[in-house]
Short mmCIF file of N, CA, C and O in Angstrom, two decimals:
data_model
loop_
_atom_site.label_atom_id
_atom_site.label_comp_id
_atom_site.label_asym_id
_atom_site.label_seq_id
_atom_site.Cartn_x
_atom_site.Cartn_y
_atom_site.Cartn_z
N MET A 1 -7.26 19.51 -4.61
CA MET A 1 -6.97 18.73 -5.79
C MET A 1 -6.28 17.43 -5.39
O MET A 1 -5.49 17.39 -4.47
N CYS A 2 -6.58 16.37 -6.09
CA CYS A 2 -6.07 15.05 -5.74
C CYS A 2 -5.22 14.53 -6.89
O CYS A 2 -5.68 13.77 -7.72
N ASP A 3 -3.95 14.95 -6.94
CA ASP A 3 -3.07 14.51 -8.02
C ASP A 3 -2.05 13.54 -7.46
O ASP A 3 -1.21 13.90 -6.67
N LEU A 4 -2.15 12.28 -7.86
CA LEU A 4 -1.23 11.26 -7.38
C LEU A 4 -0.25 10.85 -8.46
O LEU A 4 0.23 9.74 -8.48
N GLY A 5 0.05 11.73 -9.38
CA GLY A 5 1.00 11.39 -10.42
C GLY A 5 0.42 10.47 -11.47
O GLY A 5 1.09 9.62 -12.00
N SER A 6 -0.86 10.65 -11.80
CA SER A 6 -1.51 9.75 -12.74
C SER A 6 -1.27 10.12 -14.20
O SER A 6 -1.56 9.33 -15.08
N GLU A 7 -0.76 11.32 -14.45
CA GLU A 7 -0.48 11.71 -15.83
C GLU A 7 0.84 11.10 -16.28
O GLU A 7 1.83 11.15 -15.55
N PRO A 8 0.88 10.52 -17.49
CA PRO A 8 2.09 9.81 -17.91
C PRO A 8 3.32 10.69 -18.09
O PRO A 8 4.43 10.22 -17.92
N ASN A 9 3.16 11.98 -18.40
CA ASN A 9 4.32 12.83 -18.60
C ASN A 9 4.83 13.43 -17.29
O ASN A 9 5.83 14.11 -17.28
N LYS A 10 4.17 13.17 -16.16
CA LYS A 10 4.65 13.61 -14.86
C LYS A 10 5.38 12.45 -14.19
O LYS A 10 5.15 11.29 -14.47
N VAL A 11 6.27 12.79 -13.29
CA VAL A 11 6.96 11.76 -12.52
C VAL A 11 5.96 11.16 -11.55
O VAL A 11 5.24 11.86 -10.85
N ALA A 12 5.91 9.83 -11.52
CA ALA A 12 4.95 9.14 -10.67
C ALA A 12 5.53 9.01 -9.26
O ALA A 12 6.29 8.10 -8.97
N THR A 13 5.18 9.96 -8.40
CA THR A 13 5.63 9.92 -7.02
C THR A 13 4.42 9.93 -6.11
O THR A 13 3.31 10.22 -6.53
N LEU A 14 4.66 9.59 -4.88
CA LEU A 14 3.61 9.64 -3.87
C LEU A 14 3.93 10.80 -2.95
O LEU A 14 4.89 10.74 -2.18
N PRO A 15 3.17 11.89 -3.04
CA PRO A 15 3.46 13.07 -2.22
C PRO A 15 3.43 12.74 -0.73
O PRO A 15 2.74 11.81 -0.30
N ARG A 16 4.17 13.48 0.06
CA ARG A 16 4.26 13.24 1.49
C ARG A 16 2.90 13.28 2.17
O ARG A 16 2.67 12.55 3.13
N SER A 17 1.99 14.10 1.70
CA SER A 17 0.67 14.20 2.33
C SER A 17 -0.14 12.91 2.15
O SER A 17 -1.13 12.71 2.85
N PHE A 18 0.25 12.05 1.23
CA PHE A 18 -0.45 10.79 1.00
C PHE A 18 0.24 9.62 1.71
O PHE A 18 -0.12 8.47 1.49
N ARG A 19 1.24 9.92 2.55
CA ARG A 19 1.96 8.88 3.28
C ARG A 19 1.62 8.94 4.76
O ARG A 19 1.36 10.00 5.30
N LEU A 20 1.65 7.79 5.40
CA LEU A 20 1.49 7.72 6.84
C LEU A 20 2.86 7.56 7.48
O LEU A 20 3.71 6.85 6.96
N SER A 21 3.03 8.21 8.61
CA SER A 21 4.24 7.99 9.39
C SER A 21 3.82 7.42 10.74
O SER A 21 2.64 7.39 11.08
N ARG A 22 4.74 6.96 11.49
CA ARG A 22 4.42 6.36 12.78
C ARG A 22 3.77 7.37 13.73
O ARG A 22 2.95 7.00 14.54
N GLN A 23 4.12 8.64 13.61
CA GLN A 23 3.52 9.65 14.48
C GLN A 23 2.03 9.81 14.20
O GLN A 23 1.28 10.25 15.05
N GLN A 24 1.59 9.50 13.01
CA GLN A 24 0.19 9.71 12.64
C GLN A 24 -0.68 8.51 12.97
O GLN A 24 -1.77 8.39 12.45
N GLY A 25 -0.23 7.61 13.81
CA GLY A 25 -1.08 6.51 14.23
C GLY A 25 -0.94 5.26 13.40
O GLY A 25 -1.92 4.53 13.20
N PHE A 26 0.26 4.99 12.91
CA PHE A 26 0.52 3.79 12.13
C PHE A 26 0.09 2.55 12.93
O PHE A 26 -0.61 1.68 12.42
N THR A 27 0.49 2.50 14.19
CA THR A 27 0.16 1.34 15.02
C THR A 27 -1.33 1.28 15.34
O THR A 27 -1.88 0.19 15.49
N ARG A 28 -2.00 2.42 15.41
CA ARG A 28 -3.44 2.46 15.65
C ARG A 28 -4.20 1.76 14.52
O ARG A 28 -5.15 1.03 14.74
N ILE A 29 -3.74 1.94 13.30
CA ILE A 29 -4.39 1.33 12.15
C ILE A 29 -4.08 -0.16 12.08
O ILE A 29 -4.93 -0.96 11.68
N LEU A 30 -2.90 -0.56 12.52
CA LEU A 30 -2.54 -1.98 12.51
C LEU A 30 -3.38 -2.79 13.49
O LEU A 30 -3.46 -4.00 13.37
N GLN A 31 -4.02 -2.14 14.46
CA GLN A 31 -4.87 -2.84 15.41
C GLN A 31 -6.22 -3.20 14.81
O GLN A 31 -6.93 -4.04 15.34
N VAL A 32 -6.58 -2.58 13.69
CA VAL A 32 -7.85 -2.86 13.02
C VAL A 32 -7.71 -4.17 12.26
O VAL A 32 -6.66 -4.46 11.68
N LYS A 33 -8.76 -4.97 12.25
CA LYS A 33 -8.73 -6.25 11.53
C LYS A 33 -8.45 -6.02 10.05
O LYS A 33 -8.99 -5.12 9.43
N ALA A 34 -7.59 -6.86 9.49
CA ALA A 34 -7.12 -6.68 8.12
C ALA A 34 -7.91 -7.55 7.15
O ALA A 34 -8.43 -8.61 7.51
N ARG A 35 -7.98 -7.07 5.91
CA ARG A 35 -8.43 -7.91 4.80
C ARG A 35 -7.18 -8.54 4.23
O ARG A 35 -6.23 -7.83 3.90
N THR A 36 -7.17 -9.84 4.14
CA THR A 36 -5.95 -10.53 3.73
C THR A 36 -6.14 -11.31 2.45
O THR A 36 -7.25 -11.70 2.10
N ASN A 37 -5.04 -11.51 1.76
CA ASN A 37 -4.95 -12.47 0.67
C ASN A 37 -3.66 -13.25 0.88
O ASN A 37 -3.06 -13.16 1.94
N SER A 38 -3.23 -14.00 -0.08
CA SER A 38 -2.05 -14.85 0.11
C SER A 38 -0.80 -14.06 0.46
O SER A 38 0.03 -14.52 1.24
N TRP A 39 -0.64 -12.86 -0.10
CA TRP A 39 0.60 -12.12 0.07
C TRP A 39 0.50 -10.90 0.99
O TRP A 39 1.47 -10.53 1.61
N PHE A 40 -0.64 -10.27 1.04
CA PHE A 40 -0.75 -8.99 1.75
C PHE A 40 -1.88 -8.99 2.77
O PHE A 40 -2.89 -9.67 2.61
N ALA A 41 -1.69 -8.18 3.81
CA ALA A 41 -2.76 -7.85 4.76
C ALA A 41 -2.99 -6.35 4.62
O ALA A 41 -2.05 -5.56 4.72
N VAL A 42 -4.24 -5.96 4.38
CA VAL A 42 -4.58 -4.55 4.16
C VAL A 42 -5.44 -4.08 5.32
O VAL A 42 -6.59 -4.52 5.47
N HIS A 43 -4.88 -3.20 6.14
CA HIS A 43 -5.59 -2.60 7.27
C HIS A 43 -6.10 -1.23 6.82
O HIS A 43 -5.36 -0.50 6.15
N THR A 44 -7.30 -0.88 7.22
CA THR A 44 -7.83 0.43 6.82
C THR A 44 -8.67 1.03 7.94
O THR A 44 -9.30 0.32 8.72
N LYS A 45 -8.62 2.35 8.02
CA LYS A 45 -9.40 3.09 9.02
C LYS A 45 -9.68 4.48 8.47
O LYS A 45 -8.85 5.07 7.79
N ALA A 46 -10.85 5.01 8.75
CA ALA A 46 -11.23 6.34 8.26
C ALA A 46 -10.35 7.40 8.91
O ALA A 46 -9.88 7.24 10.04
N ASN A 47 -10.11 8.50 8.17
CA ASN A 47 -9.31 9.60 8.70
C ASN A 47 -10.02 10.93 8.40
O ASN A 47 -11.07 10.95 7.77
N VAL A 48 -9.40 12.01 8.83
CA VAL A 48 -9.99 13.34 8.62
C VAL A 48 -9.15 14.20 7.68
O VAL A 48 -9.40 15.39 7.55
N SER A 49 -8.17 13.60 7.00
CA SER A 49 -7.26 14.39 6.16
C SER A 49 -7.89 14.81 4.83
O SER A 49 -7.36 15.68 4.16
N GLY A 50 -8.98 14.17 4.43
CA GLY A 50 -9.62 14.54 3.18
C GLY A 50 -9.19 13.69 2.00
O GLY A 50 -9.70 13.84 0.90
N HIS A 51 -8.24 12.78 2.18
CA HIS A 51 -7.79 11.90 1.10
C HIS A 51 -7.20 10.62 1.71
O HIS A 51 -6.91 10.57 2.90
N ALA A 52 -7.03 9.62 0.89
CA ALA A 52 -6.45 8.35 1.34
C ALA A 52 -4.96 8.53 1.58
O ALA A 52 -4.28 9.26 0.88
N ARG A 53 -4.45 7.85 2.63
CA ARG A 53 -3.03 7.88 2.95
C ARG A 53 -2.52 6.45 3.08
O ARG A 53 -3.27 5.56 3.45
N LEU A 54 -1.25 6.25 2.77
CA LEU A 54 -0.68 4.91 2.70
C LEU A 54 0.46 4.73 3.70
O LEU A 54 1.31 5.59 3.85
N GLY A 55 0.46 3.56 4.35
CA GLY A 55 1.57 3.12 5.18
C GLY A 55 1.98 1.74 4.70
O GLY A 55 1.14 0.93 4.32
N ILE A 56 3.28 1.47 4.71
CA ILE A 56 3.80 0.20 4.19
C ILE A 56 4.64 -0.46 5.27
O ILE A 56 5.47 0.19 5.90
N SER A 57 4.44 -1.78 5.44
CA SER A 57 5.25 -2.55 6.37
C SER A 57 5.74 -3.80 5.68
O SER A 57 4.97 -4.71 5.39
N VAL A 58 7.04 -3.83 5.39
CA VAL A 58 7.68 -5.00 4.79
C VAL A 58 8.82 -5.39 5.72
O VAL A 58 9.83 -4.70 5.81
N SER A 59 8.66 -6.49 6.41
CA SER A 59 9.58 -6.91 7.45
C SER A 59 10.84 -7.56 6.89
O SER A 59 10.81 -8.25 5.87
N LYS A 60 11.95 -7.37 7.62
CA LYS A 60 13.20 -8.05 7.27
C LYS A 60 13.05 -9.56 7.45
O LYS A 60 13.73 -10.34 6.80
N ARG A 61 12.17 -9.94 8.34
CA ARG A 61 11.96 -11.35 8.58
C ARG A 61 11.34 -12.03 7.36
O ARG A 61 11.62 -13.18 7.06
N VAL A 62 10.47 -11.30 6.66
CA VAL A 62 9.82 -11.84 5.47
C VAL A 62 10.74 -11.76 4.26
O VAL A 62 10.89 -12.73 3.51
N LEU A 63 11.36 -10.61 4.05
CA LEU A 63 12.30 -10.41 2.94
C LEU A 63 13.61 -9.87 3.49
O LEU A 63 13.72 -8.67 3.78
N PRO A 64 14.63 -10.70 3.65
CA PRO A 64 15.87 -10.24 4.26
C PRO A 64 16.67 -9.24 3.41
O PRO A 64 17.34 -8.37 3.96
N ALA A 65 16.60 -9.33 2.10
CA ALA A 65 17.41 -8.44 1.24
C ALA A 65 16.71 -7.10 1.04
O ALA A 65 15.53 -7.04 0.71
N ALA A 66 17.45 -6.02 1.23
CA ALA A 66 16.90 -4.67 1.08
C ALA A 66 16.39 -4.42 -0.33
O ALA A 66 15.38 -3.74 -0.51
N THR A 67 17.05 -4.96 -1.33
CA THR A 67 16.62 -4.74 -2.71
C THR A 67 15.25 -5.36 -2.95
O THR A 67 14.41 -4.77 -3.64
N GLN A 68 15.00 -6.52 -2.37
CA GLN A 68 13.69 -7.16 -2.51
C GLN A 68 12.62 -6.37 -1.78
O GLN A 68 11.51 -6.18 -2.29
N ARG A 69 12.94 -5.90 -0.57
CA ARG A 69 11.97 -5.09 0.19
C ARG A 69 11.62 -3.81 -0.58
O ARG A 69 10.45 -3.43 -0.66
N ASN A 70 12.62 -3.15 -1.16
CA ASN A 70 12.37 -1.93 -1.92
C ASN A 70 11.51 -2.19 -3.15
O ASN A 70 10.65 -1.39 -3.49
N LYS A 71 11.73 -3.31 -3.81
CA LYS A 71 10.93 -3.67 -4.98
C LYS A 71 9.45 -3.85 -4.59
O LYS A 71 8.56 -3.37 -5.28
N VAL A 72 9.22 -4.51 -3.46
CA VAL A 72 7.85 -4.73 -2.99
C VAL A 72 7.21 -3.40 -2.60
O VAL A 72 6.04 -3.15 -2.89
N LYS A 73 7.98 -2.52 -1.95
CA LYS A 73 7.44 -1.21 -1.58
C LYS A 73 7.06 -0.40 -2.82
O LYS A 73 6.04 0.27 -2.83
N ARG A 74 7.89 -0.46 -3.86
CA ARG A 74 7.54 0.23 -5.11
C ARG A 74 6.26 -0.34 -5.71
O ARG A 74 5.41 0.41 -6.20
N LEU A 75 6.11 -1.65 -5.66
CA LEU A 75 4.90 -2.30 -6.16
C LEU A 75 3.67 -1.82 -5.39
O LEU A 75 2.64 -1.48 -5.99
N ILE A 76 3.78 -1.75 -4.07
CA ILE A 76 2.65 -1.31 -3.24
C ILE A 76 2.30 0.15 -3.53
O ILE A 76 1.12 0.50 -3.69
N ARG A 77 3.31 1.02 -3.61
CA ARG A 77 3.04 2.44 -3.90
C ARG A 77 2.40 2.61 -5.27
O ARG A 77 1.48 3.41 -5.45
N GLU A 78 2.87 1.86 -6.26
CA GLU A 78 2.30 1.94 -7.60
C GLU A 78 0.82 1.53 -7.59
O GLU A 78 -0.02 2.21 -8.16
N CYS A 79 0.51 0.42 -6.93
CA CYS A 79 -0.89 -0.04 -6.86
C CYS A 79 -1.76 0.98 -6.12
O CYS A 79 -2.89 1.24 -6.53
N PHE A 80 -1.24 1.56 -5.04
CA PHE A 80 -2.00 2.56 -4.29
C PHE A 80 -2.26 3.79 -5.15
O PHE A 80 -3.37 4.31 -5.17
N ARG A 81 -1.23 4.28 -5.85
CA ARG A 81 -1.40 5.46 -6.70
C ARG A 81 -2.47 5.23 -7.75
O ARG A 81 -3.26 6.11 -8.06
N ARG A 82 -2.49 4.04 -8.34
CA ARG A 82 -3.45 3.75 -9.40
C ARG A 82 -4.87 3.61 -8.88
O ARG A 82 -5.82 3.82 -9.62
N ASN A 83 -5.03 3.25 -7.60
CA ASN A 83 -6.35 2.96 -7.07
C ASN A 83 -6.91 4.03 -6.14
O ASN A 83 -8.09 4.02 -5.85
N ALA A 84 -6.08 4.93 -5.64
CA ALA A 84 -6.56 5.97 -4.73
C ALA A 84 -7.41 6.96 -5.51
O ALA A 84 -7.08 7.35 -6.62
N ARG A 85 -8.52 7.35 -4.93
CA ARG A 85 -9.43 8.29 -5.60
C ARG A 85 -9.66 9.51 -4.72
O ARG A 85 -9.56 9.44 -3.51
N CYS A 86 -10.01 10.60 -5.35
CA CYS A 86 -10.30 11.83 -4.62
C CYS A 86 -11.56 11.65 -3.78
O CYS A 86 -12.49 10.97 -4.17
N GLY A 87 -11.59 12.28 -2.63
CA GLY A 87 -12.78 12.25 -1.80
C GLY A 87 -12.83 11.11 -0.81
O GLY A 87 -13.64 11.14 0.10
N LEU A 88 -12.01 10.07 -0.97
CA LEU A 88 -12.01 8.97 -0.02
C LEU A 88 -11.10 9.32 1.14
O LEU A 88 -10.00 9.85 0.96
N THR A 89 -11.55 9.03 2.34
CA THR A 89 -10.79 9.41 3.52
C THR A 89 -10.46 8.18 4.33
O THR A 89 -11.03 7.93 5.39
N ASN A 90 -9.54 7.39 3.85
CA ASN A 90 -9.09 6.19 4.55
C ASN A 90 -7.58 6.23 4.72
O ASN A 90 -6.86 6.66 3.83
N ASP A 91 -7.14 5.76 5.88
CA ASP A 91 -5.73 5.46 6.06
C ASP A 91 -5.58 3.98 5.78
O ASP A 91 -6.34 3.15 6.28
N VAL A 92 -4.60 3.62 4.96
CA VAL A 92 -4.39 2.24 4.55
C VAL A 92 -2.97 1.84 4.92
O VAL A 92 -2.02 2.55 4.59
N VAL A 93 -2.84 0.73 5.64
CA VAL A 93 -1.53 0.16 5.94
C VAL A 93 -1.49 -1.23 5.31
O VAL A 93 -2.37 -2.05 5.54
N ILE A 94 -0.46 -1.46 4.50
CA ILE A 94 -0.33 -2.74 3.80
C ILE A 94 0.91 -3.46 4.34
O ILE A 94 1.99 -2.88 4.37
N ARG A 95 0.70 -4.70 4.79
CA ARG A 95 1.79 -5.53 5.28
C ARG A 95 2.03 -6.69 4.33
O ARG A 95 1.08 -7.30 3.84
N LEU A 96 3.28 -7.01 4.10
CA LEU A 96 3.64 -8.19 3.31
C LEU A 96 3.61 -9.40 4.24
O LEU A 96 4.20 -9.37 5.31
N ARG A 97 2.91 -10.46 3.82
CA ARG A 97 2.75 -11.64 4.67
C ARG A 97 3.73 -12.75 4.33
O ARG A 97 4.15 -13.50 5.22
N LYS A 98 4.07 -12.91 3.07
CA LYS A 98 5.02 -13.95 2.67
C LYS A 98 5.86 -13.43 1.51
O LYS A 98 5.45 -12.53 0.79
N PRO A 99 7.05 -13.99 1.33
CA PRO A 99 7.97 -13.45 0.30
C PRO A 99 7.48 -13.69 -1.12
O PRO A 99 6.82 -14.69 -1.41
N LEU A 100 7.80 -12.72 -1.96
CA LEU A 100 7.54 -12.84 -3.40
C LEU A 100 8.84 -13.34 -4.02
O LEU A 100 9.82 -12.61 -4.10
N VAL A 101 8.85 -14.59 -4.45
CA VAL A 101 10.08 -15.25 -4.86
C VAL A 101 10.49 -14.92 -6.29
O VAL A 101 11.61 -14.54 -6.55
N ASP A 102 9.57 -15.06 -7.23
CA ASP A 102 9.94 -14.87 -8.63
C ASP A 102 8.97 -13.91 -9.32
O ASP A 102 8.03 -13.41 -8.71
N LYS A 103 9.22 -13.65 -10.60
CA LYS A 103 8.40 -12.70 -11.35
C LYS A 103 6.95 -13.14 -11.46
O LYS A 103 6.04 -12.31 -11.50
N LYS A 104 6.72 -14.43 -11.52
CA LYS A 104 5.35 -14.95 -11.59
C LYS A 104 4.59 -14.60 -10.32
O LYS A 104 3.43 -14.16 -10.37
N ASP A 105 5.23 -14.75 -9.16
CA ASP A 105 4.61 -14.38 -7.89
C ASP A 105 4.30 -12.90 -7.84
O ASP A 105 3.26 -12.48 -7.35
N ILE A 106 5.22 -12.08 -8.34
CA ILE A 106 5.02 -10.62 -8.31
C ILE A 106 3.81 -10.24 -9.15
O ILE A 106 3.01 -9.40 -8.75
N ALA A 107 3.67 -10.84 -10.32
CA ALA A 107 2.53 -10.53 -11.18
C ALA A 107 1.21 -10.93 -10.52
O ALA A 107 0.22 -10.17 -10.55
N ILE A 108 1.16 -12.10 -9.92
CA ILE A 108 -0.06 -12.56 -9.25
C ILE A 108 -0.35 -11.70 -8.03
O ILE A 108 -1.50 -11.33 -7.78
N ALA A 109 0.69 -11.34 -7.27
CA ALA A 109 0.52 -10.51 -6.09
C ALA A 109 0.02 -9.12 -6.46
O ALA A 109 -0.79 -8.53 -5.75
N ARG A 110 0.50 -8.58 -7.59
CA ARG A 110 0.04 -7.26 -8.05
C ARG A 110 -1.46 -7.27 -8.30
O ARG A 110 -2.18 -6.36 -7.88
N VAL A 111 -1.95 -8.31 -8.96
CA VAL A 111 -3.39 -8.42 -9.24
C VAL A 111 -4.17 -8.54 -7.93
O VAL A 111 -5.19 -7.88 -7.74
N ALA A 112 -3.68 -9.37 -7.01
CA ALA A 112 -4.36 -9.56 -5.73
C ALA A 112 -4.38 -8.26 -4.92
O ALA A 112 -5.40 -7.92 -4.30
N LEU A 113 -3.28 -7.53 -4.93
CA LEU A 113 -3.23 -6.26 -4.21
C LEU A 113 -4.16 -5.23 -4.83
O LEU A 113 -4.85 -4.49 -4.11
N ASN A 114 -4.21 -5.16 -6.16
CA ASN A 114 -5.14 -4.25 -6.82
C ASN A 114 -6.58 -4.55 -6.42
O ASN A 114 -7.35 -3.63 -6.12
N GLU A 115 -6.95 -5.82 -6.40
CA GLU A 115 -8.31 -6.19 -6.02
C GLU A 115 -8.59 -5.81 -4.57
O GLU A 115 -9.66 -5.29 -4.26
N SER A 116 -7.64 -6.06 -3.69
CA SER A 116 -7.82 -5.70 -2.28
C SER A 116 -7.96 -4.20 -2.09
O SER A 116 -8.83 -3.73 -1.35
N LEU A 117 -7.11 -3.43 -2.78
CA LEU A 117 -7.19 -1.97 -2.64
C LEU A 117 -8.49 -1.41 -3.22
O LEU A 117 -9.07 -0.49 -2.65
N ILE A 118 -8.93 -1.96 -4.33
CA ILE A 118 -10.20 -1.50 -4.91
C ILE A 118 -11.34 -1.74 -3.93
O ILE A 118 -12.16 -0.86 -3.70
N SER A 119 -11.38 -2.91 -3.32
CA SER A 119 -12.46 -3.20 -2.38
C SER A 119 -12.36 -2.35 -1.11
O SER A 119 -13.37 -1.86 -0.59
N VAL A 120 -11.15 -2.12 -0.61
CA VAL A 120 -10.96 -1.32 0.60
C VAL A 120 -11.27 0.15 0.33
O VAL A 120 -11.96 0.79 1.11
N LEU A 121 -10.76 0.69 -0.75
CA LEU A 121 -10.95 2.11 -1.03
C LEU A 121 -12.36 2.42 -1.53
O LEU A 121 -12.81 3.55 -1.45
N ALA A 122 -13.07 1.40 -2.04
CA ALA A 122 -14.43 1.63 -2.53
C ALA A 122 -15.42 1.77 -1.38
O ALA A 122 -16.47 2.38 -1.53
N THR A 123 -15.10 1.19 -0.21
CA THR A 123 -16.00 1.30 0.94
C THR A 123 -15.76 2.62 1.63
O THR A 123 -14.63 3.01 1.89
N LYS A 124 -16.83 3.32 1.91
CA LYS A 124 -16.71 4.62 2.59
C LYS A 124 -17.08 4.50 4.03
O LYS A 124 -17.82 3.74 4.47
#
């Protein structure tokens, strides 16, 4: 079963099985050429886990404040949860390329990330 917290009365969390850790080849996926937009680089590689998994890289160099980094990570997890589908077997690592300064940037970046994830996760 592929439940990513899509029901509104459930808490929207990303289960551990849908996350990538460094032991699972985080750096191996970063070596794959990324699909980029103004704010994000999306690296993807097929896996054998039976579902899509997410890795997030938000550098202190790009966003020095921890609160800003956490906000961007929440944005990335939310977009991944909404776009991940059952049956797709991709590992996805998303890197932030430039800082999101204001609310207008965040809204535009959310749309760009959704489009990138849809295109990446739609390819098998």
